[in-house]
DNA sequence: GCAAAAGTGTTTCCTTTACACCCATGC
DNA sequence: GCATGGGTGTAAAGGAAACACTTTTGC
């Protein structure tokens, strides 16, 4: 029985980054084989001795040099013809990364790795357009009912960064006062004594930091968070 | 290269049924191989020419005779040691079924198929306990922010059935008046002119039906549904 | 001193909750 | 006629939304 008879299992990563008010997606250019030279999501086959999550992390590092500190399983794509060469089922993950923390380095299968503005994506190999869109949809949904997104920022950030992040990703205007009131009311965002170094004009804002532990505690008790999309 | 070198891909189904105020889980007794005679979730290997969803549907029918009218992907379980014999990664689905519509028939790999009260589950083969619990958690979460659950009832049902279903699954008391008001306010539950045939004592209630189309339209526009768990 | 962003409270509105009595039916 | 579940409205409380002026800084 040839290899052609078996279903191969792969993982793909939809990794988002955020810089200066804009959301980016991490893509690689494939070095070998079918779909060579087209842009695609980082990913690859799962090896026998590793879990799915280990596989994504490994592929991400190999292909881009990025180590995602937030990873969550998105969906498993199992259409029969998603890869024309052979049957491949792929488990997709969402990752969040602060791009400033990594220098992109294409290593193995990828000849290039690059951040693309989310609203200027090239067309992607296989069904990766579809996977990326699902990822984006999930990110938006999740952001609006769970305060993730701190992974996209520096560990200390002015409040306006958070605002902009939310507005950027959700594509909506958010009332500054209500947003700040709400997020601070949970208690997992803490004020530090530092101030932003003036990154332009205007009054420098205080820096805040995310208290992951407090967040986990609250979450365990059923946090109730929601940013309306109106 | 022996078969042992390849990862096998399976699907498993966490199928819920609802009868007389109680939530049930559909289990099979395995006929062959390792874990023979222990209870397990219906499921099996994905074949090369079928999608994941087709595989679940096929296995469900083969092993239990049940045709789920609601199926949603739950999660993909990829721990290395979840099956001690060889590497198996499993894509789990949640299904909802009105048990009264089917006679259980174990067919191929299963020697028996049976509905188990959710609070009296036997211990299951492999990591199926874990999968089942994830499924239950998801069902509860989903039920509380999206009005699924009509698949568990007859197509025409008295309002009290819905109430009981919600209370049964969420394990909480719900105010009858507020619940009815809220659900009817969406407009996808329609009053019929029929009345329940007295299934006991008391005044027979009007029968309602779920208008799936209206529901889909609303959902597309971003429905806002939530049943508080307090 | 002016342009740019940060910081801050109050009022209005709407949604959610709590709550109790009458009605139809079977026995 | 009584036991059982069905049907219904209103008031109070709480959370979300709308909204504008003052402060600090760089230039």
XYZ file of C-alpha atoms (C1' of nucleotides) in Angstrom:
514
model
C 0.000 0.000 0.000
C 1.587 3.226 -1.102
C 1.842 6.389 0.876
C -0.891 7.765 -1.338
C -3.354 5.689 0.574
C -2.826 7.418 3.872
C -4.176 10.668 5.054
C -1.406 13.007 6.075
C -1.864 15.272 9.054
C -0.581 18.806 9.003
C -0.769 21.920 11.132
C -1.010 25.500 9.958
C -0.595 28.693 11.902
C -2.561 31.892 11.480
C -0.264 34.248 13.344
C -1.285 37.821 13.914
C 0.975 40.673 14.766
C 0.211 44.255 15.623
C 2.292 47.309 14.942
C 1.416 50.966 14.988
C -2.289 50.631 14.722
C -2.245 47.964 12.059
C -2.889 44.246 12.150
C -0.545 41.938 10.273
C -0.505 38.294 9.262
C 2.650 36.220 9.151
C 3.237 34.433 5.845
C 5.994 32.424 4.265
C 7.039 31.828 0.719
C 7.269 28.124 -0.002
C 10.646 26.952 -1.160
C 9.812 23.543 -2.531
C 7.223 21.569 -4.410
C 3.747 22.374 -5.519
C 2.707 25.944 -4.926
C 6.374 26.874 -4.757
C 6.871 30.597 -4.608
C 3.362 31.355 -3.556
C 2.686 32.779 -0.142
C 1.216 30.465 2.464
C 0.596 30.070 6.151
C 3.517 28.668 8.109
C 2.928 25.012 8.866
C 3.815 21.462 7.979
C 3.327 17.825 8.723
C 2.930 16.543 12.237
C 5.582 14.106 13.334
C 4.778 10.927 15.081
C 6.162 11.739 18.484
C 4.883 15.261 18.914
C 1.531 16.751 19.840
C -0.263 19.109 17.500
C 0.742 22.116 19.495
C 4.356 21.067 19.530
C 4.200 20.638 15.785
C 2.882 24.163 15.220
C 5.469 25.675 17.505
C 8.241 23.754 15.798
C 7.133 24.694 12.313
C 6.714 28.300 13.281
C 10.215 28.533 14.601
C 11.681 26.612 11.705
C 9.934 28.612 9.051
C 9.840 32.068 10.546
C 11.881 32.269 13.716
C 8.821 33.381 15.633
C 7.852 31.959 18.990
C 4.184 32.619 19.602
C 3.306 33.157 23.221
C -0.368 32.736 22.559
C -1.633 29.778 20.552
C -5.090 28.377 20.310
C -6.577 25.701 18.146
C -8.799 27.202 15.492
C -10.370 24.469 13.425
C -9.483 21.323 11.530
C -9.846 21.541 7.780
C -10.597 18.239 6.151
C -11.964 18.832 2.686
C -10.857 16.103 0.339
C -9.364 18.309 -2.349
C -7.752 20.996 -0.288
C -4.333 19.812 -1.466
C -4.393 18.445 -4.982
C -1.360 16.245 -4.638
C -2.600 14.017 -1.870
C -5.019 13.930 0.995
C -3.950 16.301 3.735
C -6.014 17.228 6.743
C -4.803 20.283 8.563
C -5.303 21.441 12.110
C -5.105 25.210 12.137
C -3.994 27.316 15.083
C -4.233 30.999 15.823
C -1.211 32.732 17.240
C -0.632 36.216 18.580
C 2.745 37.832 18.544
C 4.347 41.143 19.162
C 6.392 41.477 15.969
C 8.900 43.761 17.607
C 10.151 40.873 19.677
C 11.372 38.824 16.726
C 13.508 39.167 13.728
C 11.928 37.084 10.976
C 14.175 34.296 9.743
C 13.093 31.849 7.097
C 14.845 28.616 7.729
C 13.817 25.228 6.380
C 10.969 24.868 3.911
C 10.426 28.567 3.619
C 12.506 30.872 1.500
C 11.061 33.969 3.042
C 8.905 35.009 5.943
C 7.103 38.305 6.077
C 4.427 40.277 7.864
C 1.563 41.335 5.603
C -0.959 44.016 6.326
C -4.205 42.218 6.936
C -6.038 44.329 4.430
C -3.440 43.765 1.729
C -2.954 40.033 1.750
C -1.689 38.315 -1.371
C -3.632 35.276 -2.476
C -2.443 32.202 -0.701
C -1.604 28.603 -1.540
C -4.092 25.747 -1.042
C -7.119 26.779 1.008
C -5.024 29.082 3.131
C -7.096 32.132 2.183
C -10.033 30.419 3.713
C -8.118 29.386 6.813
C -6.749 32.882 7.281
C -10.201 34.392 7.014
C -11.539 31.951 9.577
C -8.702 32.916 11.838
C -9.441 36.585 11.475
C -13.092 36.024 12.166
C -12.263 34.066 15.277
C -9.815 36.697 16.446
C -12.469 39.376 16.150
C -15.095 37.313 17.860
C -12.774 36.344 20.639
C -11.488 39.824 21.178
C -14.999 41.035 21.674
C -15.843 38.672 24.473
C -12.493 37.876 26.008
C -9.652 40.232 26.721
C -6.907 38.612 24.725
C -4.610 40.762 22.747
C -2.044 41.639 25.373
C 0.292 39.265 23.594
C 0.269 41.653 20.699
C 1.579 44.567 22.748
C 4.664 45.334 24.703
C 4.504 44.202 28.285
C 4.039 47.784 29.404
C 1.825 49.878 27.235
C -0.107 53.117 27.362
C -3.839 52.669 27.470
C -4.233 54.186 24.067
C -2.370 51.241 22.559
C -5.074 48.929 23.792
C -7.771 51.196 22.446
C -6.142 51.354 19.075
C -5.608 47.634 19.031
C -9.264 47.008 19.676
C -10.386 49.572 17.199
C -7.945 48.319 14.631
C -8.917 44.700 14.910
C -12.628 45.176 15.313
C -12.739 47.973 12.815
C -15.044 50.044 14.983
C -14.902 53.209 16.933
C -14.793 52.693 20.675
C -15.611 55.287 23.291
C -12.359 55.983 25.092
C -13.857 56.665 28.485
C -16.188 53.708 28.584
C -13.532 51.371 27.291
C -10.996 52.369 29.887
C -13.550 52.280 32.681
C -14.647 48.808 31.716
C -11.250 47.266 31.296
C -9.858 48.766 34.458
C -12.903 47.641 36.402
C -11.864 44.013 35.964
C -8.665 44.604 37.819
C -6.279 42.606 35.688
C -4.731 45.669 34.115
C -2.446 47.499 36.454
C -1.129 50.993 36.418
C 2.632 51.356 36.672
C 4.559 54.458 37.663
C 6.146 54.820 34.290
C 5.158 57.053 31.455
C 5.353 56.553 27.743
C 8.283 58.215 26.155
C 6.673 60.682 23.836
C 6.290 58.834 20.582
C 5.077 61.935 18.824
C 3.211 64.851 20.106
C 0.782 65.186 22.951
C 0.832 64.319 26.586
C 2.630 61.064 27.430
C 0.341 58.440 28.900
C 0.924 56.289 31.939
C 2.041 52.752 31.200
C -0.095 49.807 32.241
C 0.623 46.145 32.461
C -1.407 43.004 32.159
C -1.580 40.862 35.278
C -1.960 37.414 33.839
C -2.495 35.735 37.163
C -5.371 37.958 38.178
C -6.807 37.411 34.768
C -6.667 33.627 35.117
C -8.323 33.766 38.487
C -11.156 35.877 37.198
C -11.526 33.736 34.147
C -11.814 30.602 36.254
C -14.732 32.214 38.040
C -16.427 33.077 34.794
C -15.441 36.487 33.685
C -18.039 38.538 31.953
C -16.461 40.638 29.321
C -17.906 42.090 26.237
C -17.082 44.869 23.862
C -20.057 45.669 21.746
C -19.505 45.816 18.046
C -21.959 48.589 17.357
C 7.894 1.817 6.269
C 5.269 0.099 8.324
C 1.853 1.437 9.114
C 3.149 2.135 12.580
C 5.003 5.110 11.218
C 1.953 6.985 10.110
C -0.427 9.008 12.151
C -3.960 7.728 11.779
C -6.813 10.163 11.655
C -10.065 9.404 13.398
C -13.313 11.137 14.219
C -15.373 10.798 17.369
C -18.881 11.976 18.072
C -20.187 13.406 21.309
C -23.889 13.038 20.637
C -26.396 14.425 23.073
C -29.994 13.451 23.358
C -32.743 14.828 25.484
C -35.725 13.000 26.900
C -38.116 13.916 29.633
C -36.044 16.540 31.305
C -32.812 14.602 31.182
C -29.727 14.904 29.046
C -28.195 11.760 27.588
C -24.985 10.831 25.840
C -24.825 8.239 23.088
C -22.227 5.522 23.671
C -21.249 2.275 22.032
C -19.652 -0.856 23.301
C -16.640 -1.769 21.223
C -16.779 -5.174 19.613
C -13.154 -5.670 18.610
C -9.621 -5.023 19.683
C -8.095 -3.102 22.496
C -10.606 -1.665 24.923
C -13.104 -4.256 23.715
C -16.216 -4.302 25.828
C -15.647 -0.910 27.308
C -17.978 1.929 26.463
C -16.737 4.568 24.086
C -17.833 7.423 21.885
C -19.009 6.401 18.448
C -16.306 7.083 15.883
C -13.627 5.585 13.725
C -10.998 6.214 11.110
C -11.463 8.704 8.354
C -11.358 7.229 4.881
C -9.384 8.774 2.123
C -12.206 9.976 -0.049
C -14.463 11.468 2.579
C -14.481 14.714 4.533
C -14.349 14.703 8.297
C -18.007 15.447 8.595
C -18.906 12.668 6.214
C -16.787 10.333 8.284
C -18.577 11.193 11.507
C -21.959 10.833 9.911
C -21.019 7.490 8.424
C -19.615 6.134 11.657
C -22.607 7.334 13.595
C -25.010 5.559 11.320
C -22.897 2.409 11.139
C -22.386 2.149 14.846
C -25.637 3.423 16.240
C -28.203 3.952 13.498
C -28.497 7.601 14.487
C -28.502 10.428 11.975
C -27.589 13.640 13.740
C -29.254 16.699 12.296
C -26.926 19.037 14.116
C -23.189 18.461 14.008
C -20.406 20.839 14.866
C -16.699 20.373 15.130
C -15.582 20.408 18.739
C -11.836 20.071 18.925
C -8.995 17.961 17.621
C -7.276 15.813 20.189
C -3.686 15.096 19.372
C -1.913 13.908 22.489
C 0.733 11.356 21.614
C -0.386 8.647 23.986
C -4.136 8.920 23.737
C -4.271 5.496 22.112
C -1.579 3.176 23.382
C -1.462 0.966 20.328
C -0.507 3.542 17.777
C -0.627 7.226 17.087
C -4.185 8.353 16.499
C -5.308 11.940 16.252
C -9.017 12.416 16.567
C -11.294 15.180 15.412
C -14.253 15.306 17.763
C -17.710 16.525 16.824
C -20.725 17.434 18.876
C -24.093 16.188 17.740
C -27.615 16.867 18.907
C -30.391 14.392 18.407
C -33.941 13.805 19.401
C -33.667 10.210 20.612
C -37.302 9.521 19.934
C -36.627 9.735 16.228
C -34.304 6.753 16.162
C -34.173 3.195 17.187
C -30.615 2.455 18.248
C -28.986 -0.224 16.138
C -25.438 -1.284 16.669
C -24.070 -2.433 13.381
C -20.425 -2.754 12.464
C -17.691 -2.242 15.035
C -20.094 -1.771 17.885
C -21.831 -4.571 19.697
C -24.230 -2.276 21.439
C -25.348 1.318 21.347
C -27.052 3.005 24.248
C -28.126 6.342 25.671
C -26.567 7.089 29.049
C -27.791 9.647 31.511
C -25.202 12.393 31.489
C -24.798 12.248 35.232
C -24.328 8.506 35.282
C -21.724 7.926 32.652
C -19.576 4.818 32.831
C -15.880 5.344 32.439
C -14.892 5.399 28.815
C -12.172 3.971 26.604
C -9.099 5.978 25.605
C -9.413 9.675 26.433
C -13.096 9.636 25.676
C -14.018 10.783 29.178
C -12.057 13.887 28.519
C -13.587 14.401 25.084
C -17.081 13.892 26.430
C -16.508 16.437 29.170
C -15.203 18.955 26.666
C -18.285 18.345 24.609
C -20.571 18.914 27.542
C -18.778 22.077 28.466
C -19.097 23.352 24.939
C -22.759 22.427 24.785
C -23.446 24.412 27.945
C -21.451 27.379 26.797
C -23.048 27.368 23.406
C -26.540 26.972 24.726
C -26.070 30.030 26.850
C -25.138 32.348 24.045
C -26.764 30.762 21.038
C -30.193 29.247 20.767
C -29.319 25.779 19.642
C -31.132 22.910 21.157
C -34.164 22.756 18.920
C -32.637 19.686 17.356
C -33.136 17.948 20.663
C -36.874 18.494 20.682
C -39.763 17.507 18.505
C -40.414 19.899 15.679
C -43.446 21.219 17.517
C -43.077 21.605 21.224
C -44.718 23.339 24.146
C -42.704 26.172 25.568
C -42.162 24.316 28.771
C -40.076 21.750 26.895
C -37.611 24.444 25.968
C -37.515 25.731 29.513
C -36.846 22.304 30.875
C -34.231 21.637 28.256
C -32.361 24.768 29.190
C -32.689 24.140 32.873
C -31.672 20.545 32.463
C -28.587 21.246 30.418
C -27.425 24.321 32.236
C -28.384 22.928 35.604
C -29.884 26.227 36.706
C -33.274 27.584 37.497
C -34.655 29.927 34.866
C -37.468 32.384 35.358
C -40.332 31.146 33.185
C -41.687 34.531 32.271
C -38.415 36.196 31.446
C -37.233 33.217 29.456
C -40.326 33.087 27.315
C -40.340 36.820 26.794
C -36.750 36.834 25.674
C -36.920 33.919 23.319
C -40.127 35.030 21.705
C -38.744 38.530 21.272
C -36.252 37.243 18.717
C -39.010 36.096 16.448
C -37.612 32.771 15.326
C -39.937 30.772 17.507
C -43.457 30.712 16.177
C -46.714 29.927 17.808
C -48.826 27.300 16.102
C -52.507 26.711 16.556
C -51.994 23.299 18.071
C -51.978 22.322 21.689
C -50.018 19.694 23.497
C -51.896 16.527 24.059
C -52.035 16.318 27.807
C -48.959 14.356 28.739
C -49.995 14.346 32.363
C -52.021 16.770 34.327
C -52.501 20.460 33.991
C -53.459 22.774 31.230
C -52.122 21.817 27.809
C -49.707 24.340 26.384
C -49.672 25.768 22.908
C -47.157 24.218 20.573
C -44.389 26.314 19.082
C -42.018 25.702 16.252
C -38.560 26.840 15.379
C -38.237 28.849 12.203
C -34.784 27.971 11.038
C -34.763 30.446 8.223
C -35.577 33.405 10.377
C -32.972 32.220 12.772
C -30.307 32.104 10.074
C -31.183 35.571 8.896
C -30.909 36.990 12.372
C -27.725 35.142 13.018
C -26.167 36.521 9.863
C -26.855 39.996 11.177
C -25.281 39.199 14.501
C -27.842 37.922 16.911
C -27.430 38.868 20.491
C -28.573 36.077 22.672
C -27.609 35.238 26.149
C -29.015 33.227 28.957
C -27.310 34.142 32.167
C -25.973 31.307 34.211
C -26.645 32.859 37.579
C 0.524 79.715 22.455
C -1.019 76.036 19.794
C -1.449 71.372 18.298
C -1.880 66.766 19.912
C -2.983 63.175 22.865
C -4.236 61.914 27.938
C -7.249 62.026 31.695
C -11.682 62.172 33.919
C -17.842 61.904 35.755
C -22.475 62.288 35.116
C -26.847 61.524 32.969
C -29.870 58.873 30.047
C -31.567 54.800 28.388
C -32.278 50.125 27.947
C -31.871 45.469 29.470
C -32.286 42.332 33.052
C -34.311 40.720 37.112
C -37.658 39.807 40.528
C -42.057 38.672 41.506
C -47.764 36.510 42.038
C -52.108 35.662 40.442
C -55.585 33.692 37.280
C -56.644 29.993 33.684
C -57.534 25.476 31.515
C -57.585 20.716 31.919
C -57.893 15.686 33.993
C -59.179 13.139 37.532
C -63.295 20.797 43.503
C -58.581 20.174 43.612
C -54.171 19.332 41.825
C -51.143 20.380 38.059
C -48.942 22.910 34.819
C -49.858 27.138 31.419
C -50.184 31.939 30.659
C -49.308 36.781 31.600
C -47.368 42.350 33.211
C -45.053 45.680 35.985
C -41.728 47.900 38.885
C -36.901 48.256 40.530
C -32.115 47.837 39.773
C -28.049 47.610 37.190
C -25.152 48.078 33.182
C -24.205 50.304 28.790
C -23.949 54.355 26.085
C -23.556 59.096 25.142
C -21.193 63.027 25.906
C -17.050 67.717 26.634
C -13.796 69.980 28.981
C -9.240 70.293 31.296
C -4.271 68.798 31.494
C 0.320 67.880 29.908
C 3.722 67.847 26.656
C 6.658 69.165 22.190
C 7.372 72.407 19.036
